[in-house]
Short mmCIF file of N, CA and C in Angstrom, two decimals:
data_model
loop_
_atom_site.label_atom_id
_atom_site.label_comp_id
_atom_site.label_asym_id
_atom_site.label_seq_id
_atom_site.Cartn_x
_atom_site.Cartn_y
_atom_site.Cartn_z
N MET G 1 -23.90 40.33 -13.69
CA MET G 1 -24.03 39.01 -13.12
C MET G 1 -23.77 39.06 -11.62
N ILE G 2 -22.77 39.79 -11.21
CA ILE G 2 -22.46 39.89 -9.79
C ILE G 2 -23.57 40.66 -9.07
N ILE G 3 -24.24 41.56 -9.81
CA ILE G 3 -25.34 42.32 -9.23
C ILE G 3 -26.48 41.38 -8.83
N LYS G 4 -26.74 40.36 -9.66
CA LYS G 4 -27.80 39.41 -9.35
C LYS G 4 -27.50 38.65 -8.06
N ILE G 5 -26.26 38.29 -7.85
CA ILE G 5 -25.87 37.57 -6.64
C ILE G 5 -26.02 38.47 -5.42
N ILE G 6 -25.58 39.71 -5.54
CA ILE G 6 -25.69 40.65 -4.42
C ILE G 6 -27.16 40.89 -4.07
N VAL G 7 -28.00 41.05 -5.09
CA VAL G 7 -29.43 41.26 -4.86
C VAL G 7 -30.04 40.02 -4.21
N LEU G 8 -29.68 38.83 -4.68
CA LEU G 8 -30.21 37.59 -4.08
C LEU G 8 -29.81 37.47 -2.61
N VAL G 9 -28.56 37.77 -2.29
CA VAL G 9 -28.11 37.69 -0.89
C VAL G 9 -28.88 38.69 -0.03
N ALA G 10 -29.06 39.90 -0.53
CA ALA G 10 -29.82 40.90 0.22
C ALA G 10 -31.27 40.47 0.42
N LEU G 11 -31.85 39.87 -0.61
CA LEU G 11 -33.24 39.43 -0.50
C LEU G 11 -33.39 38.21 0.41
N ILE G 12 -32.38 37.39 0.47
CA ILE G 12 -32.42 36.27 1.42
C ILE G 12 -32.38 36.78 2.85
N ARG G 13 -31.58 37.80 3.06
CA ARG G 13 -31.56 38.42 4.39
C ARG G 13 -32.91 39.06 4.71
N LEU G 14 -33.54 39.68 3.70
CA LEU G 14 -34.87 40.26 3.89
C LEU G 14 -35.89 39.17 4.19
N LEU G 15 -35.78 38.04 3.50
CA LEU G 15 -36.68 36.91 3.75
C LEU G 15 -36.55 36.42 5.18
N ILE G 16 -35.34 36.31 5.67
CA ILE G 16 -35.12 35.87 7.05
C ILE G 16 -35.74 36.86 8.03
N ALA G 17 -35.64 38.14 7.72
CA ALA G 17 -36.16 39.16 8.63
C ALA G 17 -37.69 39.29 8.58
N THR G 18 -38.29 39.10 7.40
CA THR G 18 -39.72 39.37 7.26
C THR G 18 -40.61 38.14 7.09
N ASP G 19 -40.05 37.01 6.66
CA ASP G 19 -40.83 35.80 6.37
C ASP G 19 -41.89 36.05 5.30
N LYS G 20 -41.54 36.84 4.27
CA LYS G 20 -42.46 37.13 3.17
C LYS G 20 -41.80 36.78 1.84
N PRO G 21 -41.97 35.54 1.38
CA PRO G 21 -41.29 35.14 0.15
C PRO G 21 -41.79 35.86 -1.10
N LEU G 22 -43.06 36.23 -1.15
CA LEU G 22 -43.56 36.93 -2.34
C LEU G 22 -43.02 38.35 -2.43
N LEU G 23 -42.77 38.97 -1.30
CA LEU G 23 -42.15 40.30 -1.31
C LEU G 23 -40.75 40.20 -1.91
N CYS G 24 -40.00 39.20 -1.50
CA CYS G 24 -38.64 39.02 -2.00
C CYS G 24 -38.64 38.70 -3.49
N SER G 25 -39.53 37.82 -3.93
CA SER G 25 -39.56 37.48 -5.36
C SER G 25 -40.06 38.66 -6.18
N GLY G 26 -40.96 39.45 -5.65
CA GLY G 26 -41.41 40.65 -6.36
C GLY G 26 -40.30 41.67 -6.53
N LEU G 27 -39.52 41.86 -5.49
CA LEU G 27 -38.39 42.80 -5.58
C LEU G 27 -37.33 42.29 -6.55
N TYR G 28 -37.06 40.99 -6.51
CA TYR G 28 -36.08 40.41 -7.43
C TYR G 28 -36.55 40.56 -8.88
N THR G 29 -37.84 40.32 -9.10
CA THR G 29 -38.41 40.46 -10.44
C THR G 29 -38.35 41.91 -10.90
N PHE G 30 -38.63 42.84 -10.01
CA PHE G 30 -38.59 44.25 -10.37
C PHE G 30 -37.18 44.68 -10.77
N VAL G 31 -36.19 44.24 -10.03
CA VAL G 31 -34.80 44.59 -10.36
C VAL G 31 -34.43 44.01 -11.72
N GLY G 32 -34.81 42.76 -11.96
CA GLY G 32 -34.53 42.14 -13.26
C GLY G 32 -35.26 42.84 -14.39
N PHE G 33 -36.50 43.26 -14.15
CA PHE G 33 -37.27 43.98 -15.16
C PHE G 33 -36.62 45.33 -15.46
N ALA G 34 -36.20 46.03 -14.41
CA ALA G 34 -35.58 47.35 -14.60
C ALA G 34 -34.28 47.23 -15.40
N LEU G 35 -33.47 46.23 -15.08
CA LEU G 35 -32.23 46.04 -15.83
C LEU G 35 -32.52 45.60 -17.27
N GLY G 36 -33.54 44.78 -17.46
CA GLY G 36 -33.94 44.37 -18.79
C GLY G 36 -34.51 45.51 -19.61
N LEU G 37 -35.16 46.43 -18.94
CA LEU G 37 -35.71 47.60 -19.63
C LEU G 37 -34.60 48.46 -20.22
N LEU G 38 -33.48 48.50 -19.55
CA LEU G 38 -32.33 49.22 -20.10
C LEU G 38 -31.86 48.58 -21.40
N ALA G 39 -31.90 47.25 -21.45
CA ALA G 39 -31.50 46.55 -22.67
C ALA G 39 -32.51 46.80 -23.79
N VAL G 40 -33.79 46.88 -23.44
CA VAL G 40 -34.82 47.15 -24.45
C VAL G 40 -34.65 48.55 -25.00
N MET G 41 -34.40 49.51 -24.11
CA MET G 41 -34.22 50.89 -24.57
C MET G 41 -32.97 51.05 -25.40
N GLY G 42 -31.96 50.21 -25.14
CA GLY G 42 -30.73 50.25 -25.93
C GLY G 42 -30.86 49.51 -27.25
N GLY G 43 -32.00 48.91 -27.49
CA GLY G 43 -32.22 48.21 -28.75
C GLY G 43 -31.61 46.82 -28.80
N GLN G 44 -31.23 46.29 -27.66
CA GLN G 44 -30.58 44.99 -27.63
C GLN G 44 -31.57 43.83 -27.52
N ALA G 45 -32.80 44.11 -27.09
CA ALA G 45 -33.77 43.03 -26.89
C ALA G 45 -35.17 43.57 -27.17
N PRO G 46 -36.06 42.71 -27.67
CA PRO G 46 -37.44 43.14 -27.87
C PRO G 46 -38.21 43.17 -26.55
N PHE G 47 -39.23 43.99 -26.49
CA PHE G 47 -40.00 44.17 -25.26
C PHE G 47 -40.76 42.91 -24.89
N LEU G 48 -41.27 42.18 -25.88
CA LEU G 48 -42.00 40.95 -25.61
C LEU G 48 -41.10 39.92 -24.92
N ALA G 49 -39.87 39.84 -25.34
CA ALA G 49 -38.92 38.92 -24.70
C ALA G 49 -38.70 39.31 -23.24
N LEU G 50 -38.67 40.60 -22.96
CA LEU G 50 -38.52 41.08 -21.59
C LEU G 50 -39.73 40.67 -20.76
N LEU G 51 -40.93 40.81 -21.31
CA LEU G 51 -42.13 40.44 -20.56
C LEU G 51 -42.17 38.94 -20.26
N ILE G 52 -41.81 38.13 -21.23
CA ILE G 52 -41.79 36.68 -21.02
C ILE G 52 -40.74 36.31 -19.97
N ALA G 53 -39.57 36.91 -20.08
CA ALA G 53 -38.51 36.64 -19.11
C ALA G 53 -38.92 37.09 -17.70
N THR G 54 -39.67 38.18 -17.61
CA THR G 54 -40.12 38.69 -16.32
C THR G 54 -41.10 37.72 -15.66
N VAL G 55 -42.02 37.18 -16.44
CA VAL G 55 -42.98 36.22 -15.89
C VAL G 55 -42.26 34.95 -15.41
N ILE G 56 -41.33 34.47 -16.21
CA ILE G 56 -40.56 33.28 -15.82
C ILE G 56 -39.72 33.58 -14.58
N ARG G 57 -39.10 34.74 -14.54
CA ARG G 57 -38.27 35.14 -13.39
C ARG G 57 -39.12 35.19 -12.13
N PHE G 58 -40.33 35.73 -12.23
CA PHE G 58 -41.19 35.82 -11.05
C PHE G 58 -41.59 34.43 -10.56
N ALA G 59 -41.94 33.54 -11.48
CA ALA G 59 -42.35 32.19 -11.09
C ALA G 59 -41.21 31.44 -10.42
N LEU G 60 -40.03 31.47 -11.02
CA LEU G 60 -38.90 30.73 -10.46
C LEU G 60 -38.39 31.34 -9.16
N SER G 61 -38.36 32.66 -9.08
CA SER G 61 -37.90 33.28 -7.84
C SER G 61 -38.92 33.08 -6.72
N SER G 62 -40.21 33.04 -7.06
CA SER G 62 -41.22 32.75 -6.04
C SER G 62 -41.03 31.35 -5.49
N LEU G 63 -40.77 30.41 -6.38
CA LEU G 63 -40.50 29.03 -5.95
C LEU G 63 -39.26 28.97 -5.07
N TYR G 64 -38.22 29.67 -5.47
CA TYR G 64 -36.96 29.67 -4.72
C TYR G 64 -37.14 30.24 -3.31
N PHE G 65 -37.74 31.42 -3.22
CA PHE G 65 -37.92 32.04 -1.91
C PHE G 65 -38.93 31.29 -1.06
N TRP G 66 -39.94 30.70 -1.69
CA TRP G 66 -40.90 29.91 -0.94
C TRP G 66 -40.22 28.67 -0.37
N LEU G 67 -39.37 28.02 -1.16
CA LEU G 67 -38.64 26.86 -0.65
C LEU G 67 -37.75 27.23 0.54
N LEU G 68 -37.05 28.34 0.43
CA LEU G 68 -36.21 28.78 1.55
C LEU G 68 -37.05 29.07 2.78
N TYR G 69 -38.21 29.69 2.57
CA TYR G 69 -39.10 30.00 3.69
C TYR G 69 -39.67 28.73 4.30
N ARG G 70 -40.08 27.81 3.46
CA ARG G 70 -40.75 26.59 3.91
C ARG G 70 -39.79 25.62 4.60
N ILE G 71 -38.57 25.51 4.10
CA ILE G 71 -37.61 24.56 4.66
C ILE G 71 -37.17 25.00 6.05
N GLY G 72 -36.99 26.30 6.24
CA GLY G 72 -36.58 26.79 7.55
C GLY G 72 -35.08 26.72 7.73
N GLU G 73 -34.63 25.89 8.65
CA GLU G 73 -33.20 25.81 8.95
C GLU G 73 -32.70 24.40 8.68
N GLY G 74 -31.41 24.27 8.58
CA GLY G 74 -30.81 22.94 8.44
C GLY G 74 -29.98 22.82 7.18
N ALA G 75 -29.52 21.61 6.95
CA ALA G 75 -28.62 21.34 5.82
C ALA G 75 -29.33 21.52 4.49
N LEU G 76 -30.59 21.10 4.41
CA LEU G 76 -31.33 21.24 3.16
C LEU G 76 -31.51 22.70 2.78
N TRP G 77 -31.68 23.58 3.77
CA TRP G 77 -31.81 25.02 3.52
C TRP G 77 -30.55 25.55 2.85
N TRP G 78 -29.40 25.13 3.36
CA TRP G 78 -28.13 25.57 2.79
C TRP G 78 -27.93 25.06 1.37
N ILE G 79 -28.38 23.83 1.11
CA ILE G 79 -28.27 23.27 -0.24
C ILE G 79 -29.11 24.09 -1.22
N VAL G 80 -30.36 24.39 -0.83
CA VAL G 80 -31.23 25.19 -1.70
C VAL G 80 -30.65 26.59 -1.89
N LEU G 81 -30.12 27.16 -0.82
CA LEU G 81 -29.52 28.49 -0.90
C LEU G 81 -28.36 28.52 -1.89
N ILE G 82 -27.45 27.57 -1.78
CA ILE G 82 -26.27 27.55 -2.65
C ILE G 82 -26.64 27.26 -4.09
N LEU G 83 -27.56 26.31 -4.30
CA LEU G 83 -28.00 26.02 -5.67
C LEU G 83 -28.70 27.23 -6.30
N GLY G 84 -29.47 27.94 -5.51
CA GLY G 84 -30.14 29.14 -6.02
C GLY G 84 -29.15 30.23 -6.39
N LEU G 85 -28.12 30.39 -5.58
CA LEU G 85 -27.10 31.37 -5.92
C LEU G 85 -26.32 30.96 -7.15
N ALA G 86 -26.09 29.67 -7.31
CA ALA G 86 -25.40 29.18 -8.50
C ALA G 86 -26.26 29.39 -9.74
N ILE G 87 -27.55 29.19 -9.62
CA ILE G 87 -28.45 29.44 -10.74
C ILE G 87 -28.45 30.93 -11.09
N GLY G 88 -28.26 31.77 -10.09
CA GLY G 88 -28.19 33.21 -10.35
C GLY G 88 -27.01 33.61 -11.23
N LEU G 89 -26.01 32.76 -11.31
CA LEU G 89 -24.87 33.04 -12.17
C LEU G 89 -25.18 32.81 -13.64
N VAL G 90 -26.20 32.01 -13.90
CA VAL G 90 -26.53 31.68 -15.29
C VAL G 90 -27.30 32.80 -15.93
#
């Protein structure tokens, strides 16, 4: 769980540096897929569930990083940032 927060913070910094929200959401999705693949190989989850979760993760993270990119700076940016990090805990 803490890994997800660290990855999100690193990707937010990457977003600020590159202004490429799809790159950030793709990397976040890849990390989630790789960690989920470990669970599939361990027999803890079916592969189809991993694929469905990966598609949902990509859609939601794309929305999150796009919102951060689109909003720019200000109080609303910080609200979206904090809510996104809080969602990462779930």
